[in-house]
Amino acid sequence: QVWQIRLDMHLLNHDGNITDAASIAGIVALCHFRRPDVSVQGEEVTVYTPEERDPVPLSIHHMPICVSFAFFHQGTYLLVDPTEREERVMDGLLVIAMNKHHEICTIQSSGVVMLLQDQILRCSKIAAVKVAEITELIQKALENDQKARKEGGKFGFAESIPNQRITAFKMESAAVDTNDVEERAGEIIAKADPPSEVFANPVLHTPGTAQIGEGIESSWGDLEESEKEEAAEEEGESEAAAFECEKVETEGASTLRETKNDEPIVLSDSEEEEVVILEPQELPRKTR
């Protein structure tokens, strides 16, 4: 029987050179992990809980650390640990995984640049120095964590929050001058494009619903069957009232005119030059 261990990584943010960061995070997680202790007697295997026996670390023989190199102008310029912007314009990338014993574990080359033997040897020498530095930092961090756990102090996530190691892209507070805010706002408004067409009146899609602007009709705007019948009856009554209004006659020739933008409806008498103005609230809803 063997232990099966799976390592999952979740990226919180990415500013370039994710391969090196992932390799460091993975090797540190494996070195920091503790599995339950076991004992084997014949064919009987006993797995002890943390209360019964202290968990034991994994057997990590060496720490392969990745070091990335970005090349520009067909390998003329070399850059270690490129950022996200630098990766966008680089011609090629070389990743060397090495341990502190100067043993190369893997090499990966990508891009459109052709590397020479001298360039690869130069990168391997640089990687040996960087791997030794990173390995020392990892071992020191593990020792400090183990010491903090024995003393009962803060460690892990709780210890990282006060030191601002978790919150990325955090900036210190800075004073802001607001004396010329109105002037700058006026300049921005003057240079801005004119506003789009504004709908003064609501757009009626279905009875009982209204919409202002250029959006689409809501799905919940559909009415129930009973509400649809009531709306149809109200619409029929409104049409009948509007028809009666159109039949209004005076002694002379009468005309019915409906203006735009909800202006009053005017009935004019051609013989007596008398004008009758009906207020909007006196009209049936359909006519309005």
PDB file of N, CA, C and O in Angstrom, residues 176-215:
ATOM      1  N   VAL A 176      -5.155  63.472  -1.692  1.00  0.00           N
ATOM      2  CA  VAL A 176      -5.675  63.869  -2.998  1.00  0.00           C
ATOM      3  C   VAL A 176      -6.137  65.311  -2.924  1.00  0.00           C
ATOM      4  O   VAL A 176      -6.884  65.694  -2.011  1.00  0.00           O
ATOM      5  N   ASP A 177      -5.677  66.136  -3.854  1.00  0.00           N
ATOM      6  CA  ASP A 177      -6.055  67.547  -3.914  1.00  0.00           C
ATOM      7  C   ASP A 177      -7.386  67.679  -4.647  1.00  0.00           C
ATOM      8  O   ASP A 177      -7.507  67.301  -5.819  1.00  0.00           O
ATOM      9  N   THR A 178      -8.388  68.217  -3.972  1.00  0.00           N
ATOM     10  CA  THR A 178      -9.729  68.356  -4.556  1.00  0.00           C
ATOM     11  C   THR A 178     -10.108  69.809  -4.800  1.00  0.00           C
ATOM     12  O   THR A 178     -11.286  70.123  -4.957  1.00  0.00           O
ATOM     13  N   ASN A 179      -9.129  70.703  -4.851  1.00  0.00           N
ATOM     14  CA  ASN A 179      -9.457  72.124  -5.047  1.00  0.00           C
ATOM     15  C   ASN A 179      -9.950  72.409  -6.461  1.00  0.00           C
ATOM     16  O   ASN A 179     -10.832  73.269  -6.655  1.00  0.00           O
ATOM     17  N   ASP A 180      -9.406  71.742  -7.461  1.00  0.00           N
ATOM     18  CA  ASP A 180      -9.783  72.016  -8.846  1.00  0.00           C
ATOM     19  C   ASP A 180     -10.680  70.925  -9.423  1.00  0.00           C
ATOM     20  O   ASP A 180     -10.698  70.698 -10.636  1.00  0.00           O
ATOM     21  N   VAL A 181     -11.431  70.253  -8.554  1.00  0.00           N
ATOM     22  CA  VAL A 181     -12.283  69.160  -9.040  1.00  0.00           C
ATOM     23  C   VAL A 181     -13.378  69.696  -9.955  1.00  0.00           C
ATOM     24  O   VAL A 181     -13.655  69.140 -11.026  1.00  0.00           O
ATOM     25  N   GLU A 182     -14.015  70.826  -9.574  1.00  0.00           N
ATOM     26  CA  GLU A 182     -15.108  71.358 -10.381  1.00  0.00           C
ATOM     27  C   GLU A 182     -14.613  71.808 -11.753  1.00  0.00           C
ATOM     28  O   GLU A 182     -15.273  71.571 -12.773  1.00  0.00           O
ATOM     29  N   GLU A 183     -13.466  72.463 -11.792  1.00  0.00           N
ATOM     30  CA  GLU A 183     -12.935  72.913 -13.076  1.00  0.00           C
ATOM     31  C   GLU A 183     -12.600  71.733 -13.981  1.00  0.00           C
ATOM     32  O   GLU A 183     -12.932  71.720 -15.175  1.00  0.00           O
ATOM     33  N   ARG A 184     -11.952  70.719 -13.417  1.00  0.00           N
ATOM     34  CA  ARG A 184     -11.598  69.544 -14.218  1.00  0.00           C
ATOM     35  C   ARG A 184     -12.847  68.801 -14.668  1.00  0.00           C
ATOM     36  O   ARG A 184     -12.901  68.297 -15.796  1.00  0.00           O
ATOM     37  N   ALA A 185     -13.865  68.742 -13.790  1.00  0.00           N
ATOM     38  CA  ALA A 185     -15.113  68.083 -14.179  1.00  0.00           C
ATOM     39  C   ALA A 185     -15.784  68.833 -15.321  1.00  0.00           C
ATOM     40  O   ALA A 185     -16.328  68.232 -16.251  1.00  0.00           O
ATOM     41  N   GLY A 186     -15.737  70.174 -15.280  1.00  0.00           N
ATOM     42  CA  GLY A 186     -16.310  70.956 -16.374  1.00  0.00           C
ATOM     43  C   GLY A 186     -15.603  70.713 -17.687  1.00  0.00           C
ATOM     44  O   GLY A 186     -16.242  70.610 -18.748  1.00  0.00           O
ATOM     45  N   GLU A 187     -14.280  70.596 -17.651  1.00  0.00           N
ATOM     46  CA  GLU A 187     -13.529  70.316 -18.867  1.00  0.00           C
ATOM     47  C   GLU A 187     -13.864  68.933 -19.425  1.00  0.00           C
ATOM     48  O   GLU A 187     -14.015  68.752 -20.638  1.00  0.00           O
ATOM     49  N   ILE A 188     -13.998  67.965 -18.532  1.00  0.00           N
ATOM     50  CA  ILE A 188     -14.327  66.612 -18.988  1.00  0.00           C
ATOM     51  C   ILE A 188     -15.712  66.578 -19.629  1.00  0.00           C
ATOM     52  O   ILE A 188     -15.919  65.959 -20.683  1.00  0.00           O
ATOM     53  N   ILE A 189     -16.659  67.280 -19.012  1.00  0.00           N
ATOM     54  CA  ILE A 189     -18.019  67.297 -19.563  1.00  0.00           C
ATOM     55  C   ILE A 189     -18.049  68.019 -20.903  1.00  0.00           C
ATOM     56  O   ILE A 189     -18.750  67.624 -21.840  1.00  0.00           O
ATOM     57  N   ALA A 190     -17.265  69.099 -21.027  1.00  0.00           N
ATOM     58  CA  ALA A 190     -17.249  69.857 -22.285  1.00  0.00           C
ATOM     59  C   ALA A 190     -16.667  69.031 -23.432  1.00  0.00           C
ATOM     60  O   ALA A 190     -17.107  69.146 -24.582  1.00  0.00           O
ATOM     61  N   LYS A 191     -15.677  68.177 -23.137  1.00  0.00           N
ATOM     62  CA  LYS A 191     -15.057  67.364 -24.170  1.00  0.00           C
ATOM     63  C   LYS A 191     -15.796  66.051 -24.421  1.00  0.00           C
ATOM     64  O   LYS A 191     -15.493  65.350 -25.383  1.00  0.00           O
ATOM     65  N   ALA A 192     -16.754  65.722 -23.576  1.00  0.00           N
ATOM     66  CA  ALA A 192     -17.451  64.443 -23.711  1.00  0.00           C
ATOM     67  C   ALA A 192     -18.432  64.483 -24.876  1.00  0.00           C
ATOM     68  O   ALA A 192     -18.837  65.550 -25.352  1.00  0.00           O
ATOM     69  N   ASP A 193     -18.805  63.316 -25.343  1.00  0.00           N
ATOM     70  CA  ASP A 193     -19.791  63.208 -26.416  1.00  0.00           C
ATOM     71  C   ASP A 193     -21.168  63.601 -25.903  1.00  0.00           C
ATOM     72  O   ASP A 193     -21.468  63.471 -24.710  1.00  0.00           O
ATOM     73  N   PRO A 194     -22.034  64.089 -26.788  1.00  0.00           N
ATOM     74  CA  PRO A 194     -23.389  64.448 -26.341  1.00  0.00           C
ATOM     75  C   PRO A 194     -24.134  63.232 -25.837  1.00  0.00           C
ATOM     76  O   PRO A 194     -23.898  62.108 -26.298  1.00  0.00           O
ATOM     77  N   PRO A 195     -25.041  63.421 -24.895  1.00  0.00           N
ATOM     78  CA  PRO A 195     -25.777  62.273 -24.353  1.00  0.00           C
ATOM     79  C   PRO A 195     -26.673  61.647 -25.401  1.00  0.00           C
ATOM     80  O   PRO A 195     -27.088  62.287 -26.367  1.00  0.00           O
ATOM     81  N   SER A 196     -26.945  60.384 -25.228  1.00  0.00           N
ATOM     82  CA  SER A 196     -27.818  59.670 -26.147  1.00  0.00           C
ATOM     83  C   SER A 196     -29.259  60.133 -25.982  1.00  0.00           C
ATOM     84  O   SER A 196     -29.605  60.850 -25.038  1.00  0.00           O
ATOM     85  N   GLU A 197     -30.095  59.726 -26.928  1.00  0.00           N
ATOM     86  CA  GLU A 197     -31.494  60.141 -26.903  1.00  0.00           C
ATOM     87  C   GLU A 197     -32.183  59.657 -25.634  1.00  0.00           C
ATOM     88  O   GLU A 197     -32.039  58.509 -25.230  1.00  0.00           O
ATOM     89  N   VAL A 198     -32.890  60.559 -24.992  1.00  0.00           N
ATOM     90  CA  VAL A 198     -33.569  60.257 -23.741  1.00  0.00           C
ATOM     91  C   VAL A 198     -35.052  60.059 -24.008  1.00  0.00           C
ATOM     92  O   VAL A 198     -35.684  60.885 -24.673  1.00  0.00           O
ATOM     93  N   PHE A 199     -35.604  58.991 -23.526  1.00  0.00           N
ATOM     94  CA  PHE A 199     -37.026  58.700 -23.679  1.00  0.00           C
ATOM     95  C   PHE A 199     -37.764  59.314 -22.498  1.00  0.00           C
ATOM     96  O   PHE A 199     -37.649  58.867 -21.377  1.00  0.00           O
ATOM     97  N   ALA A 200     -38.521  60.382 -22.804  1.00  0.00           N
ATOM     98  CA  ALA A 200     -39.247  61.071 -21.738  1.00  0.00           C
ATOM     99  C   ALA A 200     -40.417  60.250 -21.234  1.00  0.00           C
ATOM    100  O   ALA A 200     -40.771  60.293 -20.058  1.00  0.00           O
ATOM    101  N   ASN A 201     -41.053  59.524 -22.140  1.00  0.00           N
ATOM    102  CA  ASN A 201     -42.242  58.756 -21.768  1.00  0.00           C
ATOM    103  C   ASN A 201     -41.902  57.271 -21.714  1.00  0.00           C
ATOM    104  O   ASN A 201     -41.070  56.792 -22.501  1.00  0.00           O
ATOM    105  N   PRO A 202     -42.494  56.525 -20.816  1.00  0.00           N
ATOM    106  CA  PRO A 202     -42.229  55.089 -20.743  1.00  0.00           C
ATOM    107  C   PRO A 202     -42.730  54.362 -21.980  1.00  0.00           C
ATOM    108  O   PRO A 202     -43.712  54.763 -22.598  1.00  0.00           O
ATOM    109  N   VAL A 203     -42.008  53.302 -22.361  1.00  0.00           N
ATOM    110  CA  VAL A 203     -42.397  52.479 -23.498  1.00  0.00           C
ATOM    111  C   VAL A 203     -43.267  51.343 -22.986  1.00  0.00           C
ATOM    112  O   VAL A 203     -42.835  50.547 -22.154  1.00  0.00           O
ATOM    113  N   LEU A 204     -44.505  51.266 -23.477  1.00  0.00           N
ATOM    114  CA  LEU A 204     -45.439  50.242 -23.036  1.00  0.00           C
ATOM    115  C   LEU A 204     -45.334  49.040 -23.961  1.00  0.00           C
ATOM    116  O   LEU A 204     -45.643  49.137 -25.150  1.00  0.00           O
ATOM    117  N   HIS A 205     -44.848  47.905 -23.431  1.00  0.00           N
ATOM    118  CA  HIS A 205     -44.730  46.685 -24.222  1.00  0.00           C
ATOM    119  C   HIS A 205     -45.986  45.831 -24.085  1.00  0.00           C
ATOM    120  O   HIS A 205     -46.530  45.362 -25.068  1.00  0.00           O
ATOM    121  N   THR A 206     -46.398  45.586 -22.870  1.00  0.00           N
ATOM    122  CA  THR A 206     -47.600  44.805 -22.608  1.00  0.00           C
ATOM    123  C   THR A 206     -48.405  45.525 -21.538  1.00  0.00           C
ATOM    124  O   THR A 206     -47.857  46.336 -20.777  1.00  0.00           O
ATOM    125  N   PRO A 207     -49.687  45.275 -21.460  1.00  0.00           N
ATOM    126  CA  PRO A 207     -50.500  45.937 -20.419  1.00  0.00           C
ATOM    127  C   PRO A 207     -49.955  45.633 -19.032  1.00  0.00           C
ATOM    128  O   PRO A 207     -49.639  44.491 -18.706  1.00  0.00           O
ATOM    129  N   GLY A 208     -49.822  46.680 -18.250  1.00  0.00           N
ATOM    130  CA  GLY A 208     -49.345  46.500 -16.884  1.00  0.00           C
ATOM    131  C   GLY A 208     -47.850  46.609 -16.734  1.00  0.00           C
ATOM    132  O   GLY A 208     -47.334  46.484 -15.633  1.00  0.00           O
ATOM    133  N   THR A 209     -47.094  46.809 -17.826  1.00  0.00           N
ATOM    134  CA  THR A 209     -45.650  46.941 -17.745  1.00  0.00           C
ATOM    135  C   THR A 209     -45.225  48.235 -18.416  1.00  0.00           C
ATOM    136  O   THR A 209     -45.926  48.757 -19.286  1.00  0.00           O
ATOM    137  N   ALA A 210     -44.089  48.755 -18.014  1.00  0.00           N
ATOM    138  CA  ALA A 210     -43.546  49.974 -18.595  1.00  0.00           C
ATOM    139  C   ALA A 210     -42.032  49.874 -18.598  1.00  0.00           C
ATOM    140  O   ALA A 210     -41.444  49.163 -17.799  1.00  0.00           O
ATOM    141  N   GLN A 211     -41.415  50.606 -19.512  1.00  0.00           N
ATOM    142  CA  GLN A 211     -39.971  50.552 -19.642  1.00  0.00           C
ATOM    143  C   GLN A 211     -39.471  51.904 -20.107  1.00  0.00           C
ATOM    144  O   GLN A 211     -40.050  52.519 -20.990  1.00  0.00           O
ATOM    145  N   ILE A 212     -38.371  52.359 -19.504  1.00  0.00           N
ATOM    146  CA  ILE A 212     -37.741  53.611 -19.899  1.00  0.00           C
ATOM    147  C   ILE A 212     -36.325  53.290 -20.334  1.00  0.00           C
ATOM    148  O   ILE A 212     -35.573  52.657 -19.612  1.00  0.00           O
ATOM    149  N   GLY A 213     -35.936  53.748 -21.504  1.00  0.00           N
ATOM    150  CA  GLY A 213     -34.589  53.482 -21.992  1.00  0.00           C
ATOM    151  C   GLY A 213     -34.602  52.512 -23.154  1.00  0.00           C
ATOM    152  O   GLY A 213     -35.632  52.301 -23.799  1.00  0.00           O
ATOM    153  N   GLU A 214     -33.456  51.897 -23.411  1.00  0.00           N
ATOM    154  CA  GLU A 214     -33.307  51.035 -24.566  1.00  0.00           C
ATOM    155  C   GLU A 214     -33.155  49.567 -24.184  1.00  0.00           C
ATOM    156  O   GLU A 214     -32.627  48.765 -24.939  1.00  0.00           O
ATOM    157  N   GLY A 215     -33.554  49.210 -22.989  1.00  0.00           N
ATOM    158  CA  GLY A 215     -33.446  47.816 -22.579  1.00  0.00           C
ATOM    159  C   GLY A 215     -34.492  46.953 -23.247  1.00  0.00           C
ATOM    160  O   GLY A 215     -35.287  47.399 -24.073  1.00  0.00           O
TER     161      GLY A 215
END
